[in-house]
Coordinates of C-alpha atoms in Angstrom, one line a residue:
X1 CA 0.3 -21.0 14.0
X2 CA 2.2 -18.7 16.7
X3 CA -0.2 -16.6 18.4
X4 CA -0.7 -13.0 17.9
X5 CA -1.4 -11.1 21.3
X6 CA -5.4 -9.6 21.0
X7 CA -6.4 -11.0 17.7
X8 CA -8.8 -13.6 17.2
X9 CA -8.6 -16.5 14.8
X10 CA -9.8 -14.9 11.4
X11 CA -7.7 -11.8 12.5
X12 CA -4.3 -14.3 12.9
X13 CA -5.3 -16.1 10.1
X14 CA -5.6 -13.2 7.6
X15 CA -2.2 -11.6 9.4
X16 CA -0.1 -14.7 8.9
X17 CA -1.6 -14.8 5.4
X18 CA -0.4 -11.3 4.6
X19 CA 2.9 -11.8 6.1
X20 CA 3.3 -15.6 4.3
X21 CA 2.9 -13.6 1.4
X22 CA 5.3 -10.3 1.9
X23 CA 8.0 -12.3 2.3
X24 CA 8.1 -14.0 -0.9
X25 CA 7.5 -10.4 -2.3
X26 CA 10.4 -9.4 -0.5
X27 CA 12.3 -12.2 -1.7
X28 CA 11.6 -11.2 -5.7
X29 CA 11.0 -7.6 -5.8
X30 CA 14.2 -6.6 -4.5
X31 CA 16.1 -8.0 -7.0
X32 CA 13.4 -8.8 -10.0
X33 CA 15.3 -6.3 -12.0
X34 CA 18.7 -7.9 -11.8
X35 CA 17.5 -11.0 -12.5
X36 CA 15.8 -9.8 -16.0
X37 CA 19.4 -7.5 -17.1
X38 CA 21.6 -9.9 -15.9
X39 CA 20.4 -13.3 -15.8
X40 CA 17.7 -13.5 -18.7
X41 CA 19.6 -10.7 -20.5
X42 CA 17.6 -7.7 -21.4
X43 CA 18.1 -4.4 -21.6
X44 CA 17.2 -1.9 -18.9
X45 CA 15.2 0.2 -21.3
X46 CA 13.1 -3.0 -22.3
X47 CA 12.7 -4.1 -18.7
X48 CA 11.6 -1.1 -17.5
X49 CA 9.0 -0.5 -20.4
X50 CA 7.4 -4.2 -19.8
X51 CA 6.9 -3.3 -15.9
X52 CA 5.4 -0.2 -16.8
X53 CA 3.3 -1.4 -19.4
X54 CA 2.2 -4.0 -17.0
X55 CA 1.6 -1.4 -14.3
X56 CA -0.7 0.6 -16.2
X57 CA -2.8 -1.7 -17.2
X58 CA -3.2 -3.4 -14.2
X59 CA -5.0 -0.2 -13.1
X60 CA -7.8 -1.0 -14.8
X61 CA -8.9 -4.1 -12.9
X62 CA -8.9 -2.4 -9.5
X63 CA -12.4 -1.4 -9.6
X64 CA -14.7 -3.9 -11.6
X65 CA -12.2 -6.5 -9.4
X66 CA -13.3 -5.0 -6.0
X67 CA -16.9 -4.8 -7.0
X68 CA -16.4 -8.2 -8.0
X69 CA -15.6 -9.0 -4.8
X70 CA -18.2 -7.2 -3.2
X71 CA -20.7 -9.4 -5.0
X72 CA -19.1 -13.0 -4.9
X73 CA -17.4 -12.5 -1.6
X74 CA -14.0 -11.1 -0.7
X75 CA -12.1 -14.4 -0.1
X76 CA -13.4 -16.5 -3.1
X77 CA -12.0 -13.8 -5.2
X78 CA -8.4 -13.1 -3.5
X79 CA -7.7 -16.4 -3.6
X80 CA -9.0 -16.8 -7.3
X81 CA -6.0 -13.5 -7.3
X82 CA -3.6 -15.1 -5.7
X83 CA -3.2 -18.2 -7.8
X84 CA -3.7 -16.4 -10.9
X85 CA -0.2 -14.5 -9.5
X86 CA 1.2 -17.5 -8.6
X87 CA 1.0 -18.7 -12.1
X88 CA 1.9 -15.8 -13.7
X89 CA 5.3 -15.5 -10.9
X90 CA 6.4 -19.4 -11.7
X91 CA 6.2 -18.5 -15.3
X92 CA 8.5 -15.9 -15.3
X93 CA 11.4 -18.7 -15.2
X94 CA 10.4 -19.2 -18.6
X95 CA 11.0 -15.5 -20.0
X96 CA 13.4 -15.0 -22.7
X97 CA 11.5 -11.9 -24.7
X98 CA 10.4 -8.5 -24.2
X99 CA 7.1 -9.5 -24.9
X100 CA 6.9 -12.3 -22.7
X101 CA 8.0 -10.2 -20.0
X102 CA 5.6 -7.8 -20.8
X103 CA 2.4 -10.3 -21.0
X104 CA 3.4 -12.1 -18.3
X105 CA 3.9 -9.2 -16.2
X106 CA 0.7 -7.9 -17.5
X107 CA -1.5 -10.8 -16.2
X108 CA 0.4 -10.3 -12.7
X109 CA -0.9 -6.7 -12.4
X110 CA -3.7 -7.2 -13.2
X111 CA -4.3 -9.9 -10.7
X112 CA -2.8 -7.9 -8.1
X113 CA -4.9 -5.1 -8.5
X114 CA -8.0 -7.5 -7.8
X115 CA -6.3 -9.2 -4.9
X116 CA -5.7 -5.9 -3.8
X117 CA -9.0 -4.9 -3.6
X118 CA -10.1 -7.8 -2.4
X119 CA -8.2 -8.0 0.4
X120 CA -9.1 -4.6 1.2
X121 CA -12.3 -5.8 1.4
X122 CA -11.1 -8.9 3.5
X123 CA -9.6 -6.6 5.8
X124 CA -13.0 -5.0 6.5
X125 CA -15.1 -7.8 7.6
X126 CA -11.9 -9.7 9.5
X127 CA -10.8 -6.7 11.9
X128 CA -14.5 -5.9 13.2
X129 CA -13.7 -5.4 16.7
X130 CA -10.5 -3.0 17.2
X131 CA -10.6 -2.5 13.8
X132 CA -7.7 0.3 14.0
X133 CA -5.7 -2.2 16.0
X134 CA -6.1 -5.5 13.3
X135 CA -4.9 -3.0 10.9
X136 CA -1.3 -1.4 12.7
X137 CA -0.7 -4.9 13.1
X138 CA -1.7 -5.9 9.7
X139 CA 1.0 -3.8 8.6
X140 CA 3.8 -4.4 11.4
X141 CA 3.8 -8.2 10.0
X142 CA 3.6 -7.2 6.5
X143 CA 6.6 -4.6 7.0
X144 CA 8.7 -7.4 8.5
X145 CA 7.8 -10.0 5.9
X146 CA 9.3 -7.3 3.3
X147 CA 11.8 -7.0 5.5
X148 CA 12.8 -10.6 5.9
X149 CA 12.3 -11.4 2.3
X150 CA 14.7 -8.6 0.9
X151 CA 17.4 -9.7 3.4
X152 CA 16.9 -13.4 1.7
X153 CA 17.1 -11.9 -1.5
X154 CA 20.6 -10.9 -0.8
X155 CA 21.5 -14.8 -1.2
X156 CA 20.8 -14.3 -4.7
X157 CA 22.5 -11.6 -5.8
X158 CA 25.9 -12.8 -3.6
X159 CA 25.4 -16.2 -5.1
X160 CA 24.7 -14.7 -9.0
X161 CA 23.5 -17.7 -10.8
X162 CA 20.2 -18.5 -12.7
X163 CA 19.2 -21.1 -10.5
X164 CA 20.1 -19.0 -7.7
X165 CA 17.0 -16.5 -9.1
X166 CA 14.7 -19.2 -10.0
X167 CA 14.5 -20.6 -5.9
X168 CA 13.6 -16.6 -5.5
X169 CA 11.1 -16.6 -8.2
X170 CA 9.9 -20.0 -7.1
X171 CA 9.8 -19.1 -3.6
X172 CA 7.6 -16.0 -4.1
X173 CA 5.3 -18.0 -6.4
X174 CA 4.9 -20.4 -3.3
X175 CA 3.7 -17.5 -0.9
X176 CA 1.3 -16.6 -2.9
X177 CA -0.1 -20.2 -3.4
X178 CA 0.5 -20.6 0.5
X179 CA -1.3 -17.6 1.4
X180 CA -4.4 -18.7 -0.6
X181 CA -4.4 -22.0 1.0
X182 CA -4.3 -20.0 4.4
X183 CA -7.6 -17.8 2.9
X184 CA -9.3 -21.4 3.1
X185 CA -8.9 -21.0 7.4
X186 CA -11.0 -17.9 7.5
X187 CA -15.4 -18.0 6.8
X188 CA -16.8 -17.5 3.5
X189 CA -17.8 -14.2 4.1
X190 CA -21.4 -13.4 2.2
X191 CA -21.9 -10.9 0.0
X192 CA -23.4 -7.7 1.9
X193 CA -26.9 -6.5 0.1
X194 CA -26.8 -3.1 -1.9
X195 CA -29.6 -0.3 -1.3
X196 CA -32.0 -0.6 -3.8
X197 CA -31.4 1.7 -7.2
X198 CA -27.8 2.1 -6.0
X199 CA -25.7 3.0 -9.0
X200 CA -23.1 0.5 -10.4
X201 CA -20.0 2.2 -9.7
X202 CA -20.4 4.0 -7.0
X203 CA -17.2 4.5 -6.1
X204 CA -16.6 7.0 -9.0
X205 CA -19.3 9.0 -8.8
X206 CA -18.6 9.7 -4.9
X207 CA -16.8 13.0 -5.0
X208 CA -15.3 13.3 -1.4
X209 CA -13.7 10.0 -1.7
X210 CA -12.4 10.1 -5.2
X211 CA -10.9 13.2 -3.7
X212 CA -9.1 11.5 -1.1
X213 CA -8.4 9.1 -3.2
X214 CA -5.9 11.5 -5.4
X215 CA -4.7 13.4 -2.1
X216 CA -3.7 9.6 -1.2
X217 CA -2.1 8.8 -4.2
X218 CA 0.1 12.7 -4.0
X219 CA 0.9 11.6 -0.5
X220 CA 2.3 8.4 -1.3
X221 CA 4.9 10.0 -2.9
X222 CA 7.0 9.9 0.1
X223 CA 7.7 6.2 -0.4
X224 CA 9.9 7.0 -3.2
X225 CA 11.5 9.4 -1.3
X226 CA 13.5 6.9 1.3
X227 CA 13.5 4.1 -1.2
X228 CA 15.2 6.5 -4.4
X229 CA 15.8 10.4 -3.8
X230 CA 17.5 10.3 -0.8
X231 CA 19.7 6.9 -1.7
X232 CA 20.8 8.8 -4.8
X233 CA 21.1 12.5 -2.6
X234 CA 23.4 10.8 -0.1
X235 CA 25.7 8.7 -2.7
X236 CA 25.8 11.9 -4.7
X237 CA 25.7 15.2 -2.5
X238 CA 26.9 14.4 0.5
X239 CA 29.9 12.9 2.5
X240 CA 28.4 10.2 4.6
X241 CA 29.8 7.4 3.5
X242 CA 27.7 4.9 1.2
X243 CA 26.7 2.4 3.3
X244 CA 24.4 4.8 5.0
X245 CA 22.0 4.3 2.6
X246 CA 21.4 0.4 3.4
X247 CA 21.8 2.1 7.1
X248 CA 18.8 4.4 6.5
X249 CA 16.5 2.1 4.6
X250 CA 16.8 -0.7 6.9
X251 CA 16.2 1.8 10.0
X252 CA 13.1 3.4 7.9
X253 CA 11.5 -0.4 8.1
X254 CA 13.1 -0.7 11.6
X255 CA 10.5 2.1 13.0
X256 CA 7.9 1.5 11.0
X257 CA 7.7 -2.5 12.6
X258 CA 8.2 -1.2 15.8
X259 CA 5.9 1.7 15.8
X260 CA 2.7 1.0 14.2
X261 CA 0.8 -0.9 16.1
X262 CA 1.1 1.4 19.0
X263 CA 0.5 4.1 16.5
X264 CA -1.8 3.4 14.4
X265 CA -4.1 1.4 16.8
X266 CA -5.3 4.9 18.2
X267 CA -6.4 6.1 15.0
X268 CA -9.6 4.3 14.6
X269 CA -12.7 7.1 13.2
X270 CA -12.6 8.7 10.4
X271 CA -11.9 12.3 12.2
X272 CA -9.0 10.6 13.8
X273 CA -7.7 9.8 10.1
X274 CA -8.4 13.1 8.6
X275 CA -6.4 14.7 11.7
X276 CA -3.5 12.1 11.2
X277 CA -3.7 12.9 7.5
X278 CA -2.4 16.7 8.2
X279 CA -0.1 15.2 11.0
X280 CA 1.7 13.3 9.0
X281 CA 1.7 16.5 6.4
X282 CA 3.7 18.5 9.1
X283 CA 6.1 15.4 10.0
X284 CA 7.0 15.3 6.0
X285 CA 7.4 18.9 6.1
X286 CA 10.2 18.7 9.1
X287 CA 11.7 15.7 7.4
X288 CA 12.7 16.9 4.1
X289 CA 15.2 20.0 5.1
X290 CA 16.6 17.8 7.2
X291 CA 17.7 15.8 4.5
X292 CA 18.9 18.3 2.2
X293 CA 20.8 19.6 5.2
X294 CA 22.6 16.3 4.8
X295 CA 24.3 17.8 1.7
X296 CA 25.8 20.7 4.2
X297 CA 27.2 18.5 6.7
X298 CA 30.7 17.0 7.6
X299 CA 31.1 13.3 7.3
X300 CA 29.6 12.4 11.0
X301 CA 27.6 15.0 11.0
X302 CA 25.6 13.8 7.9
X303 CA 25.0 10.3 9.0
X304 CA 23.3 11.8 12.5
X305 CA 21.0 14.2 9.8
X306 CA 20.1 11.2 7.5
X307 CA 19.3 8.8 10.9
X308 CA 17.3 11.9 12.6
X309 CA 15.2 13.1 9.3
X310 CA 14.1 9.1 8.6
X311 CA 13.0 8.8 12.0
X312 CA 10.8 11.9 11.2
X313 CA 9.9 10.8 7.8
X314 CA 9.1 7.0 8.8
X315 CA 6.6 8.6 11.9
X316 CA 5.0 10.4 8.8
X317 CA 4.8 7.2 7.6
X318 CA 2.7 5.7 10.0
X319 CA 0.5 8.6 10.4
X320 CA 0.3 8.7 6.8
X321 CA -0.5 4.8 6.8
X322 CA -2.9 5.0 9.6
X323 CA -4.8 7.8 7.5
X324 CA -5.4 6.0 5.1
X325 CA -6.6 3.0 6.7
X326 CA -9.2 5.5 9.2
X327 CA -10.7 6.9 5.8
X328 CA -10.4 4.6 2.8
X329 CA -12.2 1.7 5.0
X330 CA -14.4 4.6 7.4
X331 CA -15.6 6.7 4.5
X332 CA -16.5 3.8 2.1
X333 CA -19.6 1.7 2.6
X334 CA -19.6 -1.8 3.8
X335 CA -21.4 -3.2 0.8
X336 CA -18.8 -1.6 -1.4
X337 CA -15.7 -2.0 0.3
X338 CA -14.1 -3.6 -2.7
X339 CA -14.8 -1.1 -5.2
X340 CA -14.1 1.7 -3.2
X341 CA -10.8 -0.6 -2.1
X342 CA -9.7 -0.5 -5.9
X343 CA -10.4 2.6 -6.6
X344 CA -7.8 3.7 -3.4
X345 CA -5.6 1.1 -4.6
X346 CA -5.8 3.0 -8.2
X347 CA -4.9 6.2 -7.0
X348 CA -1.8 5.0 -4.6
X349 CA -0.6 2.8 -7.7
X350 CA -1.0 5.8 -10.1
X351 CA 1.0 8.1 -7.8
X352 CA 4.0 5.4 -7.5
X353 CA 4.2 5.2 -10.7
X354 CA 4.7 8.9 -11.5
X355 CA 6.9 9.2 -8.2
X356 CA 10.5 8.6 -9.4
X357 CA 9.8 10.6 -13.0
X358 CA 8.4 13.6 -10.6
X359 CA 10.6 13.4 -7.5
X360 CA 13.5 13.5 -9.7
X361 CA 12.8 16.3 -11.6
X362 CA 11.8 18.1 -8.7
X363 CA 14.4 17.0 -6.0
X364 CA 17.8 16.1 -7.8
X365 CA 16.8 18.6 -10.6
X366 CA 16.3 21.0 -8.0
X367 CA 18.4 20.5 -5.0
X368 CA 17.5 22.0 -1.5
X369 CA 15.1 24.1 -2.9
X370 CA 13.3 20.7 -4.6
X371 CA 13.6 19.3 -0.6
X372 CA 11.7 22.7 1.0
X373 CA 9.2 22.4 -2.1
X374 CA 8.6 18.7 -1.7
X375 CA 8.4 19.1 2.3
X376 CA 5.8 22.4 1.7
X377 CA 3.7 20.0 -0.7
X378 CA 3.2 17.4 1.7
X379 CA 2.1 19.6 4.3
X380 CA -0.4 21.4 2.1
X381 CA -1.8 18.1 0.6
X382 CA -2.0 17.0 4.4
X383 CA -3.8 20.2 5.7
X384 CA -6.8 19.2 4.0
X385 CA -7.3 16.3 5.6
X386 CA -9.8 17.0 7.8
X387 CA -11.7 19.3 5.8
X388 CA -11.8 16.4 3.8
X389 CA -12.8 14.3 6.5
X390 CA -15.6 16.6 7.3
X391 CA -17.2 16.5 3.8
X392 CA -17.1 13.1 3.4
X393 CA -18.7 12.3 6.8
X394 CA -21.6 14.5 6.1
X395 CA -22.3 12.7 2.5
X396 CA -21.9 9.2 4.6
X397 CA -24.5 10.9 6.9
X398 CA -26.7 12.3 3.9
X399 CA -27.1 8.8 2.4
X400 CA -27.9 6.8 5.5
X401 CA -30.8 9.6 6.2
X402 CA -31.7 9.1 2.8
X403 CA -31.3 5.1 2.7
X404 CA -33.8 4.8 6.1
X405 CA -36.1 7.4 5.3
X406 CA -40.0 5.8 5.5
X407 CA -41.4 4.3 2.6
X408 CA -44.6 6.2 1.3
X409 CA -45.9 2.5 0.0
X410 CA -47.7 0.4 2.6
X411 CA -46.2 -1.9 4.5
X412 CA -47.1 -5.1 2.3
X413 CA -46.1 -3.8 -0.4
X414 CA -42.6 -3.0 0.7
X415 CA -39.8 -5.6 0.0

């Protein structure tokens, strides 16, 4: 295993894991929609119903799965997740039928929701000493496995054959049974005790996170933004020529590698997310009349905006990222990291599925005036970050007062 500069073993372990595991998304995902129109022949309007279908219901396991894995251990249950996806990805070979597609996409979302929580959880108990740091690199490696794995996937759709899909699918189903063999490499973290008559789901009944949780999943909007709006604002509205937009998408990924580590590793508290939160608010806000200023420009001229308002938006990005990382893992309690881990994982998924149908409407239906709304959005939605970070600090402090209060019972007594 190469060596990753200031992590320990579990910390490489889990990294190489992740990134194992990215790449054979990047592999699939980039072209799983070409592969079900033109290989296995179905419609568009079929394919895109069975994902989102799938999608939705996946939701629903984010939770009970991360509070699964707060009780049976993080590891045990990702891995259970992992092969379950594994499965479910070989199988798609197989798919002839809407409602194959469907069910089989179905039990894939709903596995990844629980890995998803799980290894949120995971995440907790393996990055304990720079936590902030495990976590920008976390996501530099996982950036370039997406990275890596989309540019395979261009063998695929140059080559255009069935079989040519299948050593895509194949190869994806293989990360993910790879990257639960890796999980066996790192301890079998025990379950953490829960404070006695703690409710169930806690997670739901904790107002400032469930807060952040939907400002989290509005914010996330801006990944649609570089990966649809503005490919479809520059073929369509402006002059630049077209292979700006591979330009732009693969620069977008290009800062956000390079970037987030030395980034997001000084964003370690909670305050320090809540302030990043409205930083990356104000970069959003800079980087979207930039882009509709693309539609203004000469030929040249447009290229230099595009290049100049990703580098702002992808430095959103990362603040954005690093956020959410300071206060979905700072504001949630050990014990529950799972659950709480789900339920951010809910809101993010919730707000990427509404993204294209919203952004749309908004930014193509609306023009530069949909840009300046968009960009005044993010900012307000960012602003609150810290007020945000405020409230939920003073709960976290609220309960632990509460949790270590004296006993009046004596001391035999006690358990």
């Amino acid at each position: 295993m190469a060596r990753i500069a200031g992590s320990n073993r579990s910390e490489r372990v889990l990294i190489l894991a992740s990134f194992v595991n990215r790449v054979g998304n990047g592999l699939f995902n980039a072209v799983s929609a070409l592969y079900f129109t033109l290989i296995v022949g179905l419609p568009a309007v079929q394919v895109g119903a069975a994902l989102t279908v799938a999608g939705l219901i996946g939701l629903l396991a984010g939770v009970p799965g991360g509070h699964l894995a707060d009780r049976r251990g993080p590891r045990t249950i990702m891995m259970l997740a992992l092969m379950v996806q594994a499965v479910a990805m070989s199988a798609l070979v197989l798919v002839e039928s809407w409602a194959g597609l469907a069910v089989i996409a179905t039990v894939d979302q709903l596995a990844a929701a629980v890995g998803g929580a799980a290894w949120g959880a995971l995440v907790v108990r393996v990055g304990t000493d720079r936590p902030a740091l495990f976590r920008a690199k976390l996501r530099t490696y996982v950036n370039l496995g997406v990275v890596m794995g989309t540019v395979g996937a261009g063998f695929a759709v140059t080559v255009n054959t069935r079989a040519a899909y299948f050593v895509l699918i194949l190869g994806n189903a293989a990360s993910f049974a790879l990257c639960a063999l890796l999980l066996f490499l790192l301890p079998r973290y025990k379950a953490l005790a829960a404070p006695p008559m703690e409710r169930r789901w806690i997670a739901l009944t904790d107002r400032p996170f469930v807060t952040f949780t939907a400002l989290y999943g509005a914010m996330g909007l801006q990944y649609t933004v570089v990966s649809l709006i503005l490919p479809i604002w520059i073929s369509e509205h402006t002059d630049a020529p077209r292979w700006t937009v591979a330009a732009v998408s693969a620069f977008n990924s290009a800062v956000c590698v390079l970037l987030q580590t030395r980034i997001g590793s000084r964003i370690e508290t909670p305050r320090d997310g809540g302030r990043a939160f409205r930083t990356a608010g104000l970069l959003f806000l800079l980087s979207c009349p930039l882009m509709a200023l693309t539609a203004y420009a000469p030929v040249w001229a447009a290229v230099a905006l595009a290049v100049t308002a990703v580098f702002v938006h992808s430095l959103g990005e990362i603040w954005e990222s690093s956020a959410g990382f300071a206060l979905g893992f700072g504001l949630a309690p050990d014990h529950a990291q799972g659950q709480y881990q789900g339920l951010l994982g809910l809101g993010f998924s919730a707000g990427q599925a509404l993204a294209p149908a919203i952004l749309t409407t908004v930014v193509l239906g609306l023009g530069t005036a949909g840009w300046l709304l968009l960009g005044a959005f993010f900012a307000i939605a960012g602003a609150f970050g810290p007020a945000l970070e405020r409230w939920g600090t003073r709960t976290r402090t609220q309960q632990k007062a509460a949790a270590t209060e004296p006993s009046s019972e004596p001391d035999e007594v006690r358990a």
